[in-house]
PDB file of C-alpha atoms in Angstrom:
ATOM      1  CA  MET A   1     -30.522  18.249 -15.717  1.00  0.00           C
ATOM      2  CA  LYS A   2     -29.436  19.016 -12.374  1.00  0.00           C
ATOM      3  CA  LYS A   3     -25.877  17.630 -11.562  1.00  0.00           C
ATOM      4  CA  THR A   4     -25.464  15.790  -8.501  1.00  0.00           C
ATOM      5  CA  VAL A   5     -22.599  16.183  -6.395  1.00  0.00           C
ATOM      6  CA  ASP A   6     -20.770  13.525  -3.842  1.00  0.00           C
ATOM      7  CA  ALA A   7     -20.605  15.300  -0.621  1.00  0.00           C
ATOM      8  CA  SER A   8     -18.145  13.115   0.549  1.00  0.00           C
ATOM      9  CA  ALA A   9     -15.769  14.239  -2.773  1.00  0.00           C
ATOM     10  CA  GLU A  10     -15.323  17.775  -1.166  1.00  0.00           C
ATOM     11  CA  ARG A  11     -14.982  16.768   2.783  1.00  0.00           C
ATOM     12  CA  PRO A  12     -10.709  16.569   3.314  1.00  0.00           C
ATOM     13  CA  ALA A  13     -10.215  12.775   4.460  1.00  0.00           C
ATOM     14  CA  ARG A  14     -11.012  12.480   8.115  1.00  0.00           C
ATOM     15  CA  ALA A  15      -7.376  13.635  10.311  1.00  0.00           C
ATOM     16  CA  ALA A  16      -7.085   9.897  11.326  1.00  0.00           C
ATOM     17  CA  ASP A  17      -7.106   8.990   7.585  1.00  0.00           C
ATOM     18  CA  ARG A  18      -4.360  11.436   7.015  1.00  0.00           C
ATOM     19  CA  ILE A  19      -2.772   9.988   9.941  1.00  0.00           C
ATOM     20  CA  ARG A  20      -1.977   6.857   8.605  1.00  0.00           C
ATOM     21  CA  ALA A  21      -1.396   7.853   4.973  1.00  0.00           C
ATOM     22  CA  SER A  22       1.487  10.282   6.178  1.00  0.00           C
ATOM     23  CA  ALA A  23       2.506   7.421   8.606  1.00  0.00           C
ATOM     24  CA  SER A  24       2.469   4.579   6.109  1.00  0.00           C
ATOM     25  CA  GLU A  25       4.652   6.400   3.486  1.00  0.00           C
ATOM     26  CA  LEU A  26       7.094   7.503   6.294  1.00  0.00           C
ATOM     27  CA  PHE A  27       7.551   4.502   7.982  1.00  0.00           C
ATOM     28  CA  TYR A  28       7.593   2.086   4.828  1.00  0.00           C
ATOM     29  CA  ARG A  29      10.367   4.260   3.755  1.00  0.00           C
ATOM     30  CA  GLU A  30      11.791   5.084   7.300  1.00  0.00           C
ATOM     31  CA  GLY A  31      10.827   1.860   8.960  1.00  0.00           C
ATOM     32  CA  ILE A  32       8.323   2.430  12.124  1.00  0.00           C
ATOM     33  CA  ARG A  33      11.513   3.248  14.935  1.00  0.00           C
ATOM     34  CA  ALA A  34      12.646   6.013  12.713  1.00  0.00           C
ATOM     35  CA  VAL A  35       9.453   8.210  13.015  1.00  0.00           C
ATOM     36  CA  GLY A  36       8.807  10.059  15.569  1.00  0.00           C
ATOM     37  CA  VAL A  37       4.726  11.241  16.377  1.00  0.00           C
ATOM     38  CA  ASP A  38       5.798  14.264  16.064  1.00  0.00           C
ATOM     39  CA  GLU A  39       6.645  13.847  11.952  1.00  0.00           C
ATOM     40  CA  VAL A  40       3.353  12.139  11.940  1.00  0.00           C
ATOM     41  CA  VAL A  41       1.622  14.655  12.584  1.00  0.00           C
ATOM     42  CA  ASP A  42       3.776  17.205  10.553  1.00  0.00           C
ATOM     43  CA  ARG A  43       3.663  15.273   7.649  1.00  0.00           C
ATOM     44  CA  ALA A  44      -0.486  14.717   8.124  1.00  0.00           C
ATOM     45  CA  GLY A  45      -0.920  18.252   8.466  1.00  0.00           C
ATOM     46  CA  VAL A  46      -2.422  17.550  12.052  1.00  0.00           C
ATOM     47  CA  THR A  47      -2.143  18.089  15.972  1.00  0.00           C
ATOM     48  CA  LYS A  48      -0.674  16.157  18.722  1.00  0.00           C
ATOM     49  CA  PRO A  49      -4.072  14.795  20.608  1.00  0.00           C
ATOM     50  CA  SER A  50      -5.107  14.263  17.139  1.00  0.00           C
ATOM     51  CA  LEU A  51      -3.377  11.748  17.125  1.00  0.00           C
ATOM     52  CA  TYR A  52      -3.685  10.384  19.961  1.00  0.00           C
ATOM     53  CA  ARG A  53      -7.237  10.851  20.243  1.00  0.00           C
ATOM     54  CA  SER A  54      -7.313   8.367  17.133  1.00  0.00           C
ATOM     55  CA  PHE A  55      -4.131   6.033  18.453  1.00  0.00           C
ATOM     56  CA  ALA A  56      -3.849   4.803  22.008  1.00  0.00           C
ATOM     57  CA  SER A  57       0.374   5.175  21.382  1.00  0.00           C
ATOM     58  CA  LYS A  58       2.797   4.688  18.427  1.00  0.00           C
ATOM     59  CA  ASP A  59       2.614   1.282  18.999  1.00  0.00           C
ATOM     60  CA  ASP A  60      -0.996   1.269  18.428  1.00  0.00           C
ATOM     61  CA  LEU A  61      -0.645   3.768  15.034  1.00  0.00           C
ATOM     62  CA  ALA A  62       1.758   1.139  13.776  1.00  0.00           C
ATOM     63  CA  ALA A  63      -0.548  -1.916  14.955  1.00  0.00           C
ATOM     64  CA  ALA A  64      -2.795   0.438  12.642  1.00  0.00           C
ATOM     65  CA  TYR A  65       0.099   0.457   9.343  1.00  0.00           C
ATOM     66  CA  MET A  66       0.135  -3.346  10.165  1.00  0.00           C
ATOM     67  CA  ARG A  67      -2.576  -3.613   9.193  1.00  0.00           C
ATOM     68  CA  ASP A  68      -3.193  -1.686   6.737  1.00  0.00           C
ATOM     69  CA  TYR A  69      -0.430  -3.090   5.067  1.00  0.00           C
ATOM     70  CA  GLU A  70      -1.794  -6.281   5.565  1.00  0.00           C
ATOM     71  CA  LEU A  71      -4.490  -5.738   3.712  1.00  0.00           C
ATOM     72  CA  ASP A  72      -2.447  -4.437   0.128  1.00  0.00           C
ATOM     73  CA  PHE A  73      -0.628  -7.320   0.775  1.00  0.00           C
ATOM     74  CA  TRP A  74      -3.215  -9.347  -0.251  1.00  0.00           C
ATOM     75  CA  GLU A  75      -4.469  -7.993  -2.591  1.00  0.00           C
ATOM     76  CA  LYS A  76      -1.639  -7.712  -4.388  1.00  0.00           C
ATOM     77  CA  PHE A  77      -0.400 -11.313  -3.865  1.00  0.00           C
ATOM     78  CA  GLU A  78      -3.855 -12.533  -4.768  1.00  0.00           C
ATOM     79  CA  LYS A  79      -4.153 -10.898  -8.211  1.00  0.00           C
ATOM     80  CA  PRO A  80      -0.486 -10.316  -9.371  1.00  0.00           C
ATOM     81  CA  GLY A  81      -0.690  -7.279 -11.346  1.00  0.00           C
ATOM     82  CA  GLY A  82      -4.196  -6.985 -11.069  1.00  0.00           C
ATOM     83  CA  LYS A  83      -5.452 -10.362 -12.651  1.00  0.00           C
ATOM     84  CA  SER A  84      -6.494 -13.895 -10.758  1.00  0.00           C
ATOM     85  CA  TYR A  85      -4.476 -16.713 -12.252  1.00  0.00           C
ATOM     86  CA  SER A  86      -6.242 -20.680 -11.739  1.00  0.00           C
ATOM     87  CA  ASP A  87      -3.538 -22.349 -11.948  1.00  0.00           C
ATOM     88  CA  ALA A  88      -1.612 -22.983  -8.956  1.00  0.00           C
ATOM     89  CA  ARG A  89       1.424 -22.920 -10.429  1.00  0.00           C
ATOM     90  CA  GLU A  90       1.229 -19.595 -12.605  1.00  0.00           C
ATOM     91  CA  HIS A  91      -0.342 -17.630 -10.030  1.00  0.00           C
ATOM     92  CA  VAL A  92       3.062 -17.988  -8.065  1.00  0.00           C
ATOM     93  CA  LEU A  93       5.363 -17.006 -10.428  1.00  0.00           C
ATOM     94  CA  ALA A  94       2.860 -14.502 -11.497  1.00  0.00           C
ATOM     95  CA  TYR A  95       3.796 -12.863  -8.043  1.00  0.00           C
ATOM     96  CA  ILE A  96       6.600 -13.387  -8.256  1.00  0.00           C
ATOM     97  CA  ARG A  97       7.508 -11.567 -11.405  1.00  0.00           C
ATOM     98  CA  TRP A  98       5.973  -9.034 -10.226  1.00  0.00           C
ATOM     99  CA  LEU A  99       7.570  -8.282  -6.997  1.00  0.00           C
ATOM    100  CA  SER A 100      10.773  -9.206  -8.493  1.00  0.00           C
ATOM    101  CA  ALA A 101       9.961  -6.425 -10.760  1.00  0.00           C
ATOM    102  CA  ARG A 102       8.890  -4.098  -7.812  1.00  0.00           C
ATOM    103  CA  ALA A 103      12.491  -5.483  -6.088  1.00  0.00           C
ATOM    104  CA  VAL A 104      15.247  -3.899  -8.651  1.00  0.00           C
ATOM    105  CA  ASN A 105      13.525   0.055  -8.265  1.00  0.00           C
ATOM    106  CA  LYS A 106      14.878   2.094  -6.558  1.00  0.00           C
ATOM    107  CA  GLY A 107      13.655   3.456  -3.407  1.00  0.00           C
ATOM    108  CA  TYR A 108      12.327  -0.421  -2.840  1.00  0.00           C
ATOM    109  CA  ARG A 109      11.993  -1.184   0.988  1.00  0.00           C
ATOM    110  CA  GLY A 110      10.687  -5.067   0.872  1.00  0.00           C
ATOM    111  CA  CYS A 111       7.920  -6.067   2.745  1.00  0.00           C
ATOM    112  CA  GLY A 112       6.680  -3.814   5.974  1.00  0.00           C
ATOM    113  CA  LEU A 113       5.522  -7.044   7.754  1.00  0.00           C
ATOM    114  CA  SER A 114       8.968  -8.492   7.355  1.00  0.00           C
ATOM    115  CA  ASN A 115      10.375  -5.361   8.321  1.00  0.00           C
ATOM    116  CA  ALA A 116       8.573  -4.826  11.871  1.00  0.00           C
ATOM    117  CA  THR A 117       9.556  -8.392  12.409  1.00  0.00           C
ATOM    118  CA  VAL A 118      13.220  -7.235  12.677  1.00  0.00           C
ATOM    119  CA  GLU A 119      12.309  -3.617  14.350  1.00  0.00           C
ATOM    120  CA  TYR A 120      10.963  -5.146  16.903  1.00  0.00           C
ATOM    121  CA  PRO A 121      11.940  -8.045  18.944  1.00  0.00           C
ATOM    122  CA  SER A 122       9.746  -7.622  21.792  1.00  0.00           C
ATOM    123  CA  ARG A 123       7.432 -10.361  20.666  1.00  0.00           C
ATOM    124  CA  ASP A 124       4.646  -8.345  22.534  1.00  0.00           C
ATOM    125  CA  ASN A 125       4.910  -5.459  20.825  1.00  0.00           C
ATOM    126  CA  PRO A 126       1.470  -5.092  18.773  1.00  0.00           C
ATOM    127  CA  ALA A 127       3.473  -4.113  15.117  1.00  0.00           C
ATOM    128  CA  ARG A 128       5.171  -7.644  15.822  1.00  0.00           C
ATOM    129  CA  GLN A 129       1.853  -9.838  16.688  1.00  0.00           C
ATOM    130  CA  VAL A 130       0.003  -7.929  12.840  1.00  0.00           C
ATOM    131  CA  ALA A 131       3.274  -8.947  11.552  1.00  0.00           C
ATOM    132  CA  GLU A 132       3.590 -12.723  12.774  1.00  0.00           C
ATOM    133  CA  ALA A 133       0.104 -13.930  12.345  1.00  0.00           C
ATOM    134  CA  HIS A 134       0.488 -12.533   8.729  1.00  0.00           C
ATOM    135  CA  LYS A 135       3.189 -14.786   7.887  1.00  0.00           C
ATOM    136  CA  LYS A 136       1.756 -18.300   9.285  1.00  0.00           C
ATOM    137  CA  VAL A 137      -0.928 -17.311   6.989  1.00  0.00           C
ATOM    138  CA  PHE A 138       0.836 -16.416   4.107  1.00  0.00           C
ATOM    139  CA  ARG A 139       3.164 -20.094   4.508  1.00  0.00           C
ATOM    140  CA  LYS A 140       0.306 -21.639   5.256  1.00  0.00           C
ATOM    141  CA  ARG A 141      -1.297 -20.343   2.162  1.00  0.00           C
ATOM    142  CA  LEU A 142       2.112 -21.231   0.024  1.00  0.00           C
ATOM    143  CA  ARG A 143       1.736 -24.301   1.268  1.00  0.00           C
ATOM    144  CA  GLU A 144      -1.799 -24.802   0.066  1.00  0.00           C
ATOM    145  CA  LEU A 145      -0.702 -23.483  -3.364  1.00  0.00           C
ATOM    146  CA  ALA A 146       1.849 -26.491  -3.680  1.00  0.00           C
ATOM    147  CA  ALA A 147      -0.323 -28.908  -2.642  1.00  0.00           C
ATOM    148  CA  ALA A 148      -3.068 -27.577  -5.690  1.00  0.00           C
ATOM    149  CA  MET A 149       0.556 -27.937  -7.637  1.00  0.00           C
ATOM    150  CA  GLY A 150       0.574 -30.970  -6.928  1.00  0.00           C
ATOM    151  CA  ALA A 151       4.283 -31.088  -4.945  1.00  0.00           C
ATOM    152  CA  ARG A 152       5.389 -34.200  -2.621  1.00  0.00           C
ATOM    153  CA  HIS A 153       5.917 -32.421  -0.141  1.00  0.00           C
ATOM    154  CA  PRO A 154       3.810 -29.353  -0.339  1.00  0.00           C
ATOM    155  CA  ALA A 155       4.746 -28.304   3.518  1.00  0.00           C
ATOM    156  CA  VAL A 156       8.686 -28.047   2.017  1.00  0.00           C
ATOM    157  CA  LEU A 157       7.998 -26.530  -1.334  1.00  0.00           C
ATOM    158  CA  GLY A 158       5.504 -23.575   0.545  1.00  0.00           C
ATOM    159  CA  ASP A 159       8.334 -23.492   2.595  1.00  0.00           C
ATOM    160  CA  ALA A 160      10.954 -22.926  -0.380  1.00  0.00           C
ATOM    161  CA  LEU A 161       9.164 -20.070  -2.087  1.00  0.00           C
ATOM    162  CA  GLN A 162       8.092 -18.214   1.353  1.00  0.00           C
ATOM    163  CA  LEU A 163      12.894 -18.723   1.782  1.00  0.00           C
ATOM    164  CA  LEU A 164      13.141 -17.006  -1.301  1.00  0.00           C
ATOM    165  CA  LEU A 165      10.359 -14.874  -1.652  1.00  0.00           C
ATOM    166  CA  GLU A 166      11.776 -13.124   1.987  1.00  0.00           C
ATOM    167  CA  GLY A 167      15.039 -13.053   0.051  1.00  0.00           C
ATOM    168  CA  ILE A 168      13.409 -10.985  -2.533  1.00  0.00           C
ATOM    169  CA  TYR A 169      12.589  -8.696   0.497  1.00  0.00           C
ATOM    170  CA  VAL A 170      15.826  -8.292   1.725  1.00  0.00           C
ATOM    171  CA  THR A 171      17.730  -8.258  -0.908  1.00  0.00           C
ATOM    172  CA  GLY A 172      15.698  -5.836  -2.951  1.00  0.00           C
ATOM    173  CA  GLN A 173      16.937  -3.192   0.077  1.00  0.00           C
ATOM    174  CA  GLN A 174      20.609  -3.210  -0.892  1.00  0.00           C
ATOM    175  CA  SER A 175      20.923  -2.628  -4.742  1.00  0.00           C
ATOM    176  CA  GLU A 176      18.986  -2.893  -7.663  1.00  0.00           C
ATOM    177  CA  GLU A 177      21.221  -4.876  -9.678  1.00  0.00           C
ATOM    178  CA  GLY A 178      20.840  -8.052  -6.499  1.00  0.00           C
ATOM    179  CA  PRO A 179      19.767 -11.431  -6.624  1.00  0.00           C
ATOM    180  CA  ALA A 180      15.951 -10.554  -6.969  1.00  0.00           C
ATOM    181  CA  GLN A 181      16.725 -10.209 -10.685  1.00  0.00           C
ATOM    182  CA  SER A 182      16.221 -14.577 -10.727  1.00  0.00           C
ATOM    183  CA  ALA A 183      13.723 -15.171  -8.577  1.00  0.00           C
ATOM    184  CA  VAL A 184      11.557 -16.298 -11.669  1.00  0.00           C
ATOM    185  CA  THR A 185      13.607 -18.570 -12.811  1.00  0.00           C
ATOM    186  CA  VAL A 186      15.024 -19.960  -9.137  1.00  0.00           C
ATOM    187  CA  ALA A 187      11.084 -20.615  -8.091  1.00  0.00           C
ATOM    188  CA  LYS A 188      10.721 -22.306 -11.715  1.00  0.00           C
ATOM    189  CA  LEU A 189      13.870 -24.696 -10.632  1.00  0.00           C
ATOM    190  CA  LEU A 190      12.139 -24.869  -7.147  1.00  0.00           C
ATOM    191  CA  ILE A 191       8.870 -25.523  -8.695  1.00  0.00           C
ATOM    192  CA  ASP A 192       9.907 -28.741 -10.716  1.00  0.00           C
ATOM    193  CA  ALA A 193      12.305 -30.869  -8.728  1.00  0.00           C
ATOM    194  CA  SER A 194       9.281 -31.025  -6.515  1.00  0.00           C
ATOM    195  CA  VAL A 195       6.529 -31.630  -8.606  1.00  0.00           C
ATOM    196  CA  PRO A 196       6.276 -34.211 -10.582  1.00  0.00           C
ATOM    197  CA  LYS A 197       5.974 -34.064 -14.230  1.00  0.00           C
ATOM    198  CA  ALA A 198       2.512 -35.732 -15.590  1.00  0.00           C
TER     199      ALA A 198
END
């Protein structure tokens, strides 16, 4: 029997894909503003004209990075550890458990979306716009999960959970021994204080 070979598996990654992958790694590790276009093209093994054929500017490349990051974020949030949860409380706690374990690892750089809002104070920056839009949707999702838990005030619990998560994103970058290690306990306290006992 003749073996079929997938031609796409043999082809090298397209220049635009290599640029995106290189930018993603560099932007997350070093920060978007700290990384120049030359560093991205060197890492990707492409030329500057290749980059500018795919992305009109570094800001457009940064916005593409934000969109890619957001897709990955939702995959991790909706299925923490690759598992689906039908119970809203367990879903949120599973994500916080996964995130707090990640946040105490060496090299953790927080949430790329949160970092972009700090790096770009101007609200008309394309990367910041993607990040801000994401945070609004994320806030709404946390409030929905708080309502599904039966919280007395779902908006308040959702906001409290978002504040806790943003704290993990930031403090995880400061020390592997930081407060992220207490995040699951804090989340349980918040939820238990907000949801009436059955």
